[in-house]
Structures are given as structure tokens and as C-alpha cells.
Amino acid sequence: MKDRLIYLPLGGAGEIGMNAYVYGYGVEGKERLIVIDLGVTFPDMDGAPGVDLIMADTAWLEANADRIEAIFITHAHEDHIGALAHLWPRLRKPVYARKFTGRLGQLKLEEAGIPPETINIVEPRPTTIEAGPFKVQFVPISHSIPESSAMVIDTPAGRIVHSGDFKLDGTPIVGEAFDPQMWHDIANEGDGIKVLACDSTNIFSPQAGRSEATLQAPLTEFIAEQKGMIVATTFASNVARLKTLAEAGKAAGRTVCLLGRAMKKMVSVAEETGVLLGMPGTVPAEEAVNVPRGNLMLIVTGSQGERRAASAQLSRGKYLGLEMKEGDTFLFSSKTIPGNERGVIRIMNAFSEMGVDVVDDRNGLYHVSGHANRPDLEAVHDLLKPKILIPMHGEHRHLREHAKIAMGKGIQSEVATNGTMLDITHDRPKVVEYIEVGRTYLDGNCLIGALDGVVRDRIRMALNGHVVVSIIIDEEDVPLGDAWVDMSGLAVKGRSRKPLAELVEDELAEFLERAPAKLVANDAKLEEGVRRVVRQLSMEEIGKKPEVSVIISRLAAE
């Protein structure tokens, strides 16, 4: 059998977030594998109530763990690194990352009780990591977090470029600029680029992307014009934006305070690893409370409406002794990610009720995207001249549009969503297998499968309420006393205007009195009968069929 080169997304293809990609080379079914990124996405109360994080289903990887050579992390955004500490114990393979990304990853591993040296800190190109049949280089690329990297992956079947998240920014403030000459060299080495797996996030944005540096002047001007206290929020990981905001605050003669654990950690690690230089000095919250309001600027977490972040805390009142008042200004130097609108609007309205002026980025003055727009993506196609383009990091509509653009230029392309394995050995990508992929939930401190039934039962209880019925059966299989009923999430009284719990207890008393001895002696049949009585009566009284838990206690004969 001949060797083949495969691509398999387990997350991030058909959605934005939860990135996890696999490349393989070798004989069919025995390919040696590398994994690019292990990220998370964030749940909502409608689809996954109570869940903390969502990550890729690694069942296929676990079943083929003996074939995995290494794990590579492109950058430190949560949708690329957030699942590492949770999923690494299932895979236990070497991890490679650059210094800033690796240090943040090490902190995550330490919190999980995993040795931080699990992550190997590596230098960018020309440093090459050999992982089985793969030779991998980290290539600097600009994004909205320092030290983002594309991966150049050389294989016996040709060169792959895995773009990671990127934009074309020649003046990113913090981190490396996009270097067209270096990418020209990469595209012209050897036989050129066989496959480009490419970020598709902003494929529908028709204008060329803007540099982070274009925000300095408008932000400085805006902050200088404010009279009361000013509070700005942005993504905690956007170290360049934090620096720009802090510099604008200092230029306006304000004392600057950072609020939010994630933001402080990002700045600390960026300074520790040498990627952030010249960050203006800041003061802790306990000092900020003594600064006159007109001389104070807060830079806070919570740009996406997160309920426990500093923005939401301030919108509910005092936070660490600081509070918003009439005449103050709150600036969103960020874009609201689709799905987070409700939380952001809640915060905006809360501030509005306080008399705080809220400014968002609808006019594009105070935020730029970290992803390449359509003209930038087309420029990358032209620069790298790949034979095959695989669109990734996007919803299905993004992937499909990106593939259409590539094919319009004569580049072979295929839409491969999560679980779709492509054979990319030859000049045309070919779907060769569909892998069953689900999702893994972090629920408290437990990892559970999306189809395990835990969240399904939680949703059912939320929608329909819950009834607990307790029955005691004596040594002779005779009910001892009446059934006891406890209800949660249900109306107290229904159509008859009588307490529902009492009605259910009365109905169960009659059911148990006429139940045949064989039914009472059989736990499964007794439970089924009790559940039917409860749900039928509840439907008649309140129009709901609740979830029912039946506890049967049997007294043992002496």
C-alpha cells in the first residue's frame, strides 16, 4: 500500500472556536499523526446550561494515541490552547509552542497539576522540529495576541502551510509584523506550497484590514476629551490594545489601573517573556480608589459580557471599591462576538441607567479585527500560490465562500467540516472518510461527553420541572404509609386551585392501594407506574410533564 497525506479537523471547521486539527502521513490506517491546537469554545445557557467549557471530542485521537508524534500550539487564544490542560492527560504527547504561548500554557498545566516542562519552548523559523515524517517550523505572523504563528509542515508528499489565525499587519504595536518577503521565500523553496489550510473568519469583510497602529490617534483623542472617570474594555489577550489604551490614558494625564485577573496575567507574561516593552505603569485597585475621578482610567476585562468579569461587576455596583457614576464614560474597544450580544447589551443598559455614557465600536474608530479580510486572504493566495486550499476556522458559510474564491483562481479546494478526513496526497483533495465527532464538556471539574445525557437531563429539568417521589415498602412488600413528594420548578397550584404536591400524594396513595402485589414487589414496574401517575396528573393540572425520580426503600426482614 502507498503512503498518503491526510487532513482531519476535529474542531474549528464549521464553527468559530474549539480549534483542533490533525495531519497524518503513512500507510492508510497507520499514518503517523501530529495535532495542531487544542482549543475550547464557550457554552450558552440555551444549549449547554451549567457547562463551563466545550472542547473537541478526542475519542478518535485516544484510539490512535500510539500514532501521535506531537502537539503544536499556534498561539495563546483560548480557542486554540484552552483545552490543552484538560485533554493532554488523555493523549500524553510532547507539546511545542513559542515562548509567550508556551508560558501561558505552562501556567494552565501547573493549575491542573501537570508538569510545566510538558511544553517544549521553541524558537521560530528556521528552527525545525522533527516529528516522525513531519518537519515543522513556527513562522511568525501578525494577529491580536503576541507571538502568533503559522505552521510550515514539510512532509514526503509536499509542503503544508497551516495559517493559524492571522492578519496582514505591518505595524502591530506588540508582536511581529507580517513579513511578505519571508512568506515569498517560503512559497518559493523546493517545490512550493502544496496545501494552504487557511483562516476563513473574515472572508465576508470586503475592505482590506486595518493595522493596530491606526487606533492610536483616535483612542488618544477620545480619552483626552472625557471629563469623568473613563473605563475601557477589550479582549484581555490583546496586549497591543492594552498598551495603546494605557498610553492614551497616560497622555491624557490619567492614572491607569488594570482590573481583571486574565488581563493582569497576560501583561505579566508578556513582560516576563520580553514581548511587551514600554508598558506604562499602572496602579492596583486599592490605590485607584484614592485618585480623583477625572484623573483615573480603568482598563477592564469583560468585553463579551462575561458575568464574573470586571465590566459586569461594575455594571452591578461597586467592584473592589470602585464604581461608575453619572458623567463617566465606558468604552468598548472590541467587537461583540456573535452569540454574546445579550450579555453585552445587559451591561450597556445597566450603565445607561447609572447615567454613564457608553461608546461602542460601531463606527470602527476604536477597534480593528485580528483576522484577515477578504482582500487580504486573496493577497495571501497570490503570495503563496498553493496547489490546494483548505478553508478552516469558520462556519460552513465561511468555508464554502473561501473555497469558491480559491477555485475561481484555479486553486483546488474542498470544504471539510469537523470529522471530514481529506486525502491531500495528490493535486486534488478527496474526502476519504467521515469520523464521528462530538463534543466534550467541562462540567465543574469533570469531563463528560455531549451525548452522555447529563446536560440533556439538566435541560429537561429546566424545561419541565422535577418531582421526587419517596416510597417505603415493608418486609411483606406492602407500602408503609403514604408516598412523599417534593417538587422543584413547578407551579404550586394548578387548574383545581389545590396544592399540586398534595394532589399527587393523594393520587399515588390510591395507585399504591390498588396496585397488585406483583407490581409492588418489582422495583422497575413500580417505578414506571409511579412515574406515569405523576406525569399524567401534572399534565392535567399544570400542562407539564415533569422529570420524575422515584426512590424506593425496602425494609429487610430480620
Coordinates of C-alpha atoms in Angstrom, one line a residue:
M1 CA 0.0 0.0 0.0
K2 CA 1.1 3.5 -0.8
D3 CA 1.7 6.2 1.8
R4 CA -0.9 9.1 1.9
L5 CA -1.1 12.6 3.4
I6 CA -4.3 13.3 5.3
Y7 CA -6.1 16.3 7.0
L8 CA -8.7 15.9 9.6
P9 CA -10.4 18.7 11.6
L10 CA -11.9 17.7 14.9
G11 CA -12.9 21.3 15.8
G12 CA -12.9 24.7 14.3
A13 CA -14.2 23.7 10.8
G14 CA -17.9 24.5 10.5
E15 CA -17.7 26.8 13.6
I16 CA -15.5 29.6 15.0
G17 CA -13.8 28.3 18.1
M18 CA -12.7 24.9 19.6
N19 CA -9.8 24.5 17.1
A20 CA -8.2 21.1 16.8
Y21 CA -6.7 19.8 13.6
V22 CA -4.8 16.6 12.7
Y23 CA -2.4 15.9 9.9
G24 CA -1.2 12.4 9.1
Y25 CA 1.3 10.7 6.7
G26 CA 1.9 7.0 6.1
V27 CA 0.1 3.8 5.0
E28 CA -3.7 4.1 5.2
G29 CA -4.9 3.5 8.8
K30 CA -1.3 3.6 10.1
E31 CA -0.4 7.2 9.4
R32 CA 1.8 9.0 11.9
L33 CA -0.1 12.0 13.2
I34 CA 0.5 15.5 14.5
V35 CA -2.1 17.6 16.2
I36 CA -2.4 21.4 15.7
D37 CA -4.1 23.2 18.6
L38 CA -6.5 22.0 21.3
G39 CA -8.9 24.9 21.9
V40 CA -12.3 25.5 23.6
T41 CA -15.5 27.3 22.8
F42 CA -17.8 28.8 25.4
P43 CA -21.3 27.4 26.1
D44 CA -24.6 29.2 26.3
M45 CA -27.4 28.6 28.7
D46 CA -29.8 27.5 25.9
G47 CA -27.7 24.6 24.6
A48 CA -25.4 23.7 27.5
P49 CA -26.7 25.0 30.8
G50 CA -24.2 24.9 33.6
V51 CA -21.4 23.7 31.4
D52 CA -18.1 25.6 31.9
L53 CA -16.2 24.9 28.6
I54 CA -16.7 22.9 25.4
M55 CA -13.9 21.2 23.6
A56 CA -13.3 18.7 20.8
D57 CA -14.2 15.1 21.2
T58 CA -10.9 13.3 21.3
A59 CA -12.2 9.7 21.1
W60 CA -10.6 9.2 17.7
L61 CA -7.3 10.6 18.9
E62 CA -7.3 8.5 22.0
A63 CA -8.0 5.4 19.9
N64 CA -5.0 6.3 17.8
A65 CA -2.8 7.8 20.5
D66 CA 0.1 5.4 19.7
R67 CA 0.3 7.1 16.3
I68 CA 0.6 10.7 17.5
E69 CA 4.0 12.2 17.3
A70 CA 3.4 15.7 18.9
I71 CA 1.0 18.5 19.6
F72 CA 1.7 22.0 18.3
I73 CA 0.0 25.2 19.6
T74 CA -0.1 28.1 17.2
H75 CA -1.0 30.9 19.7
A76 CA -2.4 31.5 23.2
H77 CA -6.1 32.4 22.4
E78 CA -8.4 30.1 24.4
D79 CA -10.0 28.7 21.2
H80 CA -6.5 27.3 20.4
I81 CA -4.9 26.4 23.7
G82 CA -7.8 26.4 26.2
A83 CA -8.3 22.6 26.2
L84 CA -4.7 21.6 26.5
A85 CA -4.6 21.1 30.3
H86 CA -7.9 19.2 30.1
L87 CA -7.1 16.9 27.2
W88 CA -3.4 16.3 27.5
P89 CA -3.8 13.6 30.2
R90 CA -5.8 11.6 27.6
L91 CA -3.0 11.9 24.9
R92 CA 0.3 12.4 26.8
K93 CA 2.4 13.5 23.8
P94 CA 5.1 16.2 23.6
V95 CA 3.8 19.7 23.2
Y96 CA 5.6 22.5 21.3
A97 CA 4.9 26.2 21.5
R98 CA 6.7 29.5 21.3
K99 CA 7.8 31.4 24.4
F100 CA 4.8 33.6 25.2
T101 CA 2.2 30.9 24.2
G102 CA 4.2 28.2 26.0
R103 CA 4.5 30.2 29.2
L104 CA 0.7 30.7 29.3
G105 CA 0.2 27.1 28.6
Q106 CA 2.6 26.1 31.4
L107 CA 0.6 28.1 33.8
K108 CA -2.5 26.2 32.7
L109 CA -0.8 22.9 33.2
E110 CA 0.5 23.9 36.6
E111 CA -3.0 24.7 37.7
A112 CA -4.1 21.2 36.6
G113 CA -1.2 19.5 38.4
I114 CA 0.7 18.7 35.2
P115 CA 4.5 19.3 35.0
P116 CA 5.0 22.6 33.1
E117 CA 8.0 21.1 31.3
T118 CA 5.5 19.1 29.3
I119 CA 5.5 22.1 26.9
N120 CA 8.7 22.5 24.9
I121 CA 9.5 26.1 24.3
V122 CA 10.9 26.6 20.8
E123 CA 12.2 29.4 18.6
P124 CA 10.6 30.3 15.3
R125 CA 11.9 29.6 11.8
P126 CA 14.5 28.5 10.9
T127 CA 14.3 26.2 14.0
T128 CA 12.7 22.9 12.8
I129 CA 11.0 20.2 15.0
E130 CA 11.2 16.7 13.6
A131 CA 8.0 14.7 14.5
G132 CA 8.0 11.4 12.7
P133 CA 7.7 12.1 8.9
F134 CA 6.9 15.8 9.6
K135 CA 9.4 18.7 9.8
V136 CA 7.6 21.6 11.5
Q137 CA 8.5 25.3 11.7
F138 CA 6.8 28.0 13.7
V139 CA 6.6 31.1 11.4
P140 CA 5.7 34.5 13.0
I141 CA 2.5 36.0 11.7
S142 CA 0.5 39.0 13.0
H143 CA -2.7 38.6 15.0
S144 CA -4.4 40.1 18.0
I145 CA -2.2 38.4 20.5
P146 CA 1.7 38.3 20.6
E147 CA 3.8 35.6 19.0
S148 CA 1.1 34.0 16.8
S149 CA 2.5 31.5 14.4
A150 CA 1.6 29.8 11.2
M151 CA 3.0 26.3 10.9
V152 CA 5.1 25.3 7.9
I153 CA 4.9 21.5 7.8
D154 CA 7.2 19.7 5.4
T155 CA 6.2 16.1 4.5
P156 CA 7.4 13.5 2.0
A157 CA 4.3 14.4 -0.1
G158 CA 4.9 18.2 -0.1
R159 CA 4.8 21.3 2.0
I160 CA 1.7 22.4 4.1
V161 CA 1.1 25.8 5.5
H162 CA -1.3 25.9 8.4
S163 CA -2.1 29.6 8.7
G164 CA -3.5 29.7 12.2
D165 CA -5.3 33.0 13.0
F166 CA -3.7 35.9 11.2
K167 CA -4.0 39.4 9.7
L168 CA -1.7 41.4 7.4
D169 CA -0.4 44.0 9.8
G170 CA 2.9 45.7 9.2
T171 CA 2.7 47.8 12.4
P172 CA 1.1 45.6 15.1
I173 CA 2.4 47.7 18.1
V174 CA 3.2 44.5 20.0
G175 CA 4.5 41.3 18.4
E176 CA 5.9 40.6 15.0
A177 CA 4.7 42.3 11.8
F178 CA 3.6 40.3 8.8
D179 CA 6.7 39.8 6.6
P180 CA 5.8 39.4 2.9
Q181 CA 9.5 38.7 1.9
M182 CA 9.7 35.8 4.4
W183 CA 6.5 34.3 3.0
H184 CA 7.7 34.8 -0.5
D185 CA 10.8 32.8 0.4
I186 CA 8.6 30.0 2.0
A187 CA 6.5 29.8 -1.1
N188 CA 9.4 29.5 -3.4
E189 CA 11.5 27.0 -1.5
G190 CA 11.7 23.5 -3.1
D191 CA 8.5 22.6 -5.0
G192 CA 6.5 25.4 -3.4
I193 CA 3.4 25.0 -1.2
K194 CA 1.2 22.0 -1.8
V195 CA -1.5 22.8 0.7
L196 CA -2.6 26.0 2.4
A197 CA -5.1 25.4 5.3
C198 CA -6.3 29.0 5.9
D199 CA -8.2 31.1 8.3
S200 CA -11.7 32.0 6.9
T201 CA -13.1 34.1 9.7
N202 CA -13.4 37.4 7.8
I203 CA -14.0 36.1 4.3
F204 CA -17.2 38.2 4.0
S205 CA -15.4 41.5 5.0
P206 CA -14.9 43.3 1.7
Q207 CA -12.5 46.0 2.8
A208 CA -8.8 45.5 3.4
G209 CA -7.9 45.1 7.1
R210 CA -6.5 47.9 9.2
S211 CA -3.4 48.0 11.3
E212 CA -3.5 48.1 15.1
A213 CA -1.4 51.2 14.8
T214 CA -4.3 53.1 13.2
L215 CA -6.1 53.1 16.6
Q216 CA -3.5 55.2 18.5
A217 CA -4.6 58.6 17.4
P218 CA -8.4 58.2 17.7
L219 CA -8.1 56.5 21.1
T220 CA -5.8 59.1 22.4
E221 CA -8.1 61.9 21.2
F222 CA -11.2 60.3 22.6
I223 CA -9.8 59.7 26.0
A224 CA -8.3 63.2 26.2
E225 CA -11.9 64.6 25.6
Q226 CA -13.5 62.8 28.6
K227 CA -14.3 64.6 31.8
G228 CA -15.3 62.0 34.4
M229 CA -13.7 58.6 35.0
I230 CA -13.2 56.6 31.9
V231 CA -13.3 52.8 31.7
A232 CA -12.3 50.9 28.6
T233 CA -12.7 47.2 28.0
T234 CA -11.1 45.0 25.3
F235 CA -10.0 41.4 25.0
A236 CA -7.6 40.5 27.8
S237 CA -5.3 38.8 25.4
N238 CA -4.9 41.8 23.1
V239 CA -1.7 43.1 24.7
A240 CA -1.1 45.6 21.9
R241 CA -4.5 47.2 22.6
L242 CA -3.9 47.3 26.3
K243 CA -0.6 49.1 25.7
T244 CA -2.3 51.6 23.3
L245 CA -5.1 52.3 25.8
A246 CA -2.7 52.7 28.7
E247 CA -0.5 55.1 26.7
A248 CA -3.6 57.1 25.7
G249 CA -4.6 57.3 29.4
K250 CA -1.2 58.5 30.4
A251 CA -1.1 61.1 27.6
A252 CA -4.4 62.5 29.0
G253 CA -2.7 62.8 32.4
R254 CA -4.7 59.9 33.9
T255 CA -3.6 57.3 36.4
V256 CA -4.2 53.9 34.8
C257 CA -5.5 50.8 36.7
L258 CA -6.0 47.3 35.2
L259 CA -8.9 45.3 36.6
G260 CA -9.3 41.6 35.9
R261 CA -7.2 38.5 36.6
A262 CA -6.9 37.4 33.0
M263 CA -5.7 40.9 31.9
K264 CA -3.1 41.2 34.6
K265 CA -1.8 37.7 33.8
M266 CA -1.5 38.5 30.1
V267 CA 0.5 41.7 30.8
S268 CA 2.7 39.9 33.3
V269 CA 3.6 37.0 31.0
A270 CA 4.1 39.4 28.0
E271 CA 6.6 41.4 30.1
E272 CA 8.2 38.3 31.5
T273 CA 8.8 36.8 28.1
G274 CA 10.0 40.0 26.6
V275 CA 7.2 40.6 24.0
L276 CA 5.8 43.6 25.8
L277 CA 8.2 46.6 26.3
G278 CA 7.4 50.1 27.5
M279 CA 4.0 49.4 29.0
P280 CA 3.0 52.5 31.0
G281 CA 3.0 52.0 34.8
T282 CA -0.4 51.1 36.4
V283 CA -1.7 51.1 40.0
P284 CA -3.7 48.5 41.9
A285 CA -7.3 49.0 42.7
E286 CA -6.6 49.8 46.3
E287 CA -4.6 52.9 45.2
A288 CA -7.0 53.8 42.3
V289 CA -9.9 54.4 44.8
N290 CA -8.0 57.5 46.1
V291 CA -7.4 59.0 42.7
P292 CA -9.9 61.8 41.6
R293 CA -12.4 60.5 39.1
G294 CA -11.3 63.0 36.4
N295 CA -7.8 61.7 36.7
L296 CA -8.5 58.0 36.6
M297 CA -8.7 55.4 33.8
L298 CA -9.6 51.8 34.3
I299 CA -8.9 49.1 31.7
V300 CA -11.1 46.1 32.5
T301 CA -12.0 42.6 31.4
G302 CA -15.4 41.6 30.2
S303 CA -15.7 42.9 26.7
Q304 CA -18.0 40.0 25.8
G305 CA -20.4 40.4 28.7
E306 CA -19.0 37.7 30.9
R307 CA -21.0 37.8 34.1
R308 CA -18.0 37.4 36.5
A309 CA -15.6 39.8 34.7
A310 CA -14.8 43.3 35.8
S311 CA -17.2 45.1 33.3
A312 CA -20.2 43.1 34.6
Q313 CA -19.2 43.6 38.2
L314 CA -19.0 47.4 37.7
S315 CA -22.4 47.4 36.0
R316 CA -23.9 45.9 39.1
G317 CA -22.4 48.4 41.6
K318 CA -19.1 48.6 43.5
Y319 CA -16.2 46.4 42.5
L320 CA -13.0 46.5 44.6
G321 CA -14.1 49.8 46.0
L322 CA -14.6 51.4 42.5
E323 CA -17.9 52.3 41.0
M324 CA -19.3 54.1 37.9
K325 CA -21.3 57.3 38.3
E326 CA -23.2 59.8 36.1
G327 CA -20.9 61.6 33.8
D328 CA -18.4 58.7 33.5
T329 CA -17.7 57.0 30.2
F330 CA -17.4 53.3 29.3
L331 CA -15.7 52.4 26.0
F332 CA -15.9 49.0 24.3
S333 CA -12.7 48.8 22.3
S334 CA -13.8 45.5 20.9
K335 CA -16.2 43.7 18.7
T336 CA -19.0 41.7 20.2
I337 CA -18.7 38.0 19.1
P338 CA -21.9 36.7 17.7
G339 CA -23.8 34.9 20.5
N340 CA -22.6 37.3 23.2
E341 CA -24.9 40.2 22.3
R342 CA -27.3 39.6 25.2
G343 CA -24.7 39.9 27.9
V344 CA -23.1 43.0 26.3
I345 CA -26.4 44.8 25.9
R346 CA -27.3 43.9 29.6
I347 CA -24.1 45.7 30.7
M348 CA -24.8 48.7 28.4
N349 CA -28.3 49.2 29.7
A350 CA -27.1 48.9 33.3
F351 CA -24.5 51.6 32.7
S352 CA -27.1 53.7 30.9
E353 CA -29.4 53.6 34.0
M354 CA -26.5 55.0 36.0
G355 CA -26.1 57.9 33.7
V356 CA -22.8 56.6 32.2
D357 CA -22.1 57.3 28.6
V358 CA -21.4 54.1 26.7
V359 CA -19.4 54.1 23.5
D360 CA -19.1 51.0 21.3
D361 CA -17.2 50.4 18.1
R362 CA -20.0 50.7 15.5
N363 CA -18.0 53.4 13.7
G364 CA -14.8 51.4 13.5
L365 CA -12.7 54.0 15.2
Y366 CA -11.7 52.1 18.3
H367 CA -11.2 48.5 17.3
V368 CA -9.6 46.5 14.4
S369 CA -10.0 42.8 13.8
G370 CA -7.3 40.3 14.3
H371 CA -8.3 38.3 11.2
A372 CA -7.5 38.9 7.6
N373 CA -10.3 40.3 5.5
R374 CA -11.3 39.0 2.0
P375 CA -8.8 41.2 0.1
D376 CA -6.0 40.2 2.5
L377 CA -6.9 36.5 2.1
E378 CA -6.8 36.8 -1.7
A379 CA -3.4 38.6 -1.4
V380 CA -2.1 35.6 0.6
H381 CA -3.4 33.2 -2.0
D382 CA -1.4 35.1 -4.6
L383 CA 1.7 35.3 -2.5
L384 CA 1.8 31.6 -1.5
K385 CA 0.4 30.1 -4.7
P386 CA -0.8 26.9 -3.1
K387 CA -2.0 24.0 -5.3
I388 CA -4.7 23.2 -2.8
L389 CA -6.6 25.4 -0.4
I390 CA -8.4 24.0 2.6
P391 CA -10.6 26.7 4.3
M392 CA -10.7 26.4 8.1
H393 CA -11.6 28.4 11.2
G394 CA -15.1 29.4 10.2
E395 CA -18.7 28.4 10.0
H396 CA -19.8 26.4 7.0
R397 CA -20.8 29.5 5.0
H398 CA -17.3 31.0 5.6
L399 CA -15.6 27.8 4.5
R400 CA -17.8 27.5 1.4
E401 CA -17.2 31.1 0.3
H402 CA -13.5 30.8 0.8
A403 CA -13.4 27.6 -1.3
K404 CA -15.4 29.3 -4.1
I405 CA -12.9 32.2 -4.2
A406 CA -9.9 29.8 -4.3
M407 CA -11.5 27.7 -7.1
G408 CA -12.2 30.9 -9.0
K409 CA -8.4 31.4 -9.1
G410 CA -7.8 27.8 -10.3
I411 CA -6.8 26.6 -6.9
Q412 CA -8.2 23.1 -5.9
S413 CA -10.3 23.3 -2.8
E414 CA -12.7 21.3 -0.6
V415 CA -14.9 22.1 2.3
A416 CA -14.1 19.8 5.1
T417 CA -16.1 20.3 8.3
N418 CA -15.3 18.6 11.7
G419 CA -14.8 14.9 11.2
T420 CA -14.2 15.0 7.4
M421 CA -10.9 13.3 6.5
L422 CA -9.3 14.5 3.3
D423 CA -6.6 12.8 1.3
I424 CA -4.3 15.6 0.2
T425 CA -1.6 13.4 -1.3
H426 CA -2.3 14.4 -4.9
D427 CA -3.2 17.5 -6.8
R428 CA -6.9 17.3 -5.9
P429 CA -8.2 16.9 -2.3
K430 CA -10.5 13.9 -1.8
V431 CA -12.9 13.1 1.0
V432 CA -12.0 9.5 2.1
E433 CA -13.7 9.1 5.5
Y434 CA -16.1 10.6 8.0
I435 CA -15.1 10.3 11.6
E436 CA -17.9 10.5 14.2
V437 CA -17.1 13.6 16.2
G438 CA -19.0 15.1 19.1
R439 CA -18.0 17.5 21.9
T440 CA -16.5 17.2 25.3
Y441 CA -17.9 19.3 28.1
L442 CA -16.1 20.6 31.2
D443 CA -18.8 20.4 33.8
G444 CA -17.5 21.7 37.1
N445 CA -14.3 19.7 37.3
C446 CA -15.5 16.7 35.3
L447 CA -15.1 16.0 31.6
I448 CA -18.3 14.5 30.1
G449 CA -19.5 13.7 26.6
A450 CA -22.1 15.8 25.0
L451 CA -24.2 12.7 24.4
D452 CA -23.7 11.2 27.9
G453 CA -27.2 12.5 29.0
V454 CA -26.1 14.8 31.8
V455 CA -26.8 18.1 30.0
R456 CA -29.9 16.6 28.3
D457 CA -31.4 15.7 31.7
R458 CA -30.5 19.2 33.0
I459 CA -32.3 20.8 30.1
R460 CA -35.3 18.6 30.6
M461 CA -35.5 19.5 34.3
A462 CA -35.1 23.2 33.4
L463 CA -38.0 23.0 30.8
N464 CA -40.3 20.6 32.6
G465 CA -39.5 20.8 36.4
H466 CA -38.6 17.9 38.6
V467 CA -40.6 15.7 41.1
V468 CA -39.0 13.4 43.7
V469 CA -41.2 10.6 45.0
S470 CA -40.2 8.5 48.0
I471 CA -41.9 5.3 48.9
I472 CA -41.2 2.9 51.7
I473 CA -42.1 -0.8 51.3
D474 CA -42.1 -3.1 54.3
E475 CA -40.8 -6.7 54.7
E476 CA -44.1 -8.1 53.2
D477 CA -44.0 -5.9 50.1
V478 CA -46.7 -3.7 51.4
P479 CA -46.4 0.2 51.2
L480 CA -45.7 1.7 54.6
G481 CA -47.6 4.9 54.9
D482 CA -48.1 7.3 52.0
A483 CA -45.7 8.3 49.3
W484 CA -43.8 11.5 50.0
V485 CA -43.5 14.1 47.1
D486 CA -41.1 17.0 46.7
M487 CA -41.3 19.3 43.6
S488 CA -38.9 21.8 42.0
G489 CA -39.5 24.2 39.2
L490 CA -43.3 23.6 39.0
A491 CA -46.3 25.8 39.8
V492 CA -47.5 25.2 43.4
K493 CA -51.2 25.1 42.3
G494 CA -52.8 24.1 39.1
R495 CA -56.2 24.0 37.4
S496 CA -58.1 22.8 40.5
R497 CA -56.5 25.5 42.7
K498 CA -55.3 22.9 45.1
P499 CA -51.6 22.3 46.1
L500 CA -50.1 20.1 43.3
A501 CA -47.9 18.1 45.7
E502 CA -50.9 17.1 47.8
L503 CA -52.9 16.1 44.8
V504 CA -50.0 13.9 43.6
E505 CA -49.6 12.3 47.0
D506 CA -53.4 11.5 47.1
E507 CA -53.3 10.1 43.6
L508 CA -50.3 7.9 44.5
A509 CA -52.0 6.7 47.7
E510 CA -54.9 5.4 45.6
F511 CA -52.5 3.9 43.0
L512 CA -50.5 2.0 45.7
E513 CA -53.7 0.8 47.4
R514 CA -55.0 -0.8 44.2
A515 CA -51.6 -1.9 42.8
P516 CA -51.3 -5.8 42.5
A517 CA -48.7 -7.4 44.8
K518 CA -46.5 -8.4 41.8
L519 CA -46.2 -4.8 40.7
V520 CA -45.3 -3.6 44.2
A521 CA -42.6 -6.3 44.5
N522 CA -40.9 -5.3 41.3
D523 CA -38.9 -2.1 41.5
A524 CA -38.8 -1.4 37.8
K525 CA -42.6 -1.8 37.3
L526 CA -43.4 0.1 40.5
E527 CA -41.2 3.0 39.4
E528 CA -42.7 3.0 35.9
G529 CA -46.3 3.1 37.4
V530 CA -45.5 5.9 39.8
R531 CA -43.8 8.0 37.1
R532 CA -46.9 7.6 34.8
V533 CA -49.2 8.7 37.6
V534 CA -47.2 11.8 38.4
R535 CA -46.7 12.9 34.8
Q536 CA -50.4 12.3 33.9
L537 CA -51.7 14.3 36.9
S538 CA -49.2 17.1 36.4
M539 CA -50.2 17.4 32.7
E540 CA -53.9 17.7 33.7
E541 CA -53.2 20.3 36.4
I542 CA -50.4 22.5 35.0
G543 CA -49.8 21.4 31.4
K544 CA -46.3 20.0 32.2
K545 CA -44.8 16.5 32.2
P546 CA -42.0 16.8 34.7
E547 CA -38.9 14.7 35.1
V548 CA -39.6 12.2 37.9
S549 CA -37.2 10.5 40.3
V550 CA -38.6 7.6 42.3
I551 CA -36.8 6.4 45.5
I552 CA -38.0 3.0 46.7
S553 CA -36.8 2.0 50.1
R554 CA -37.4 -1.6 51.1
L555 CA -37.2 -2.8 54.7
A556 CA -35.3 -6.0 55.1
A557 CA -36.7 -8.9 57.2
E558 CA -34.7 -9.7 60.4

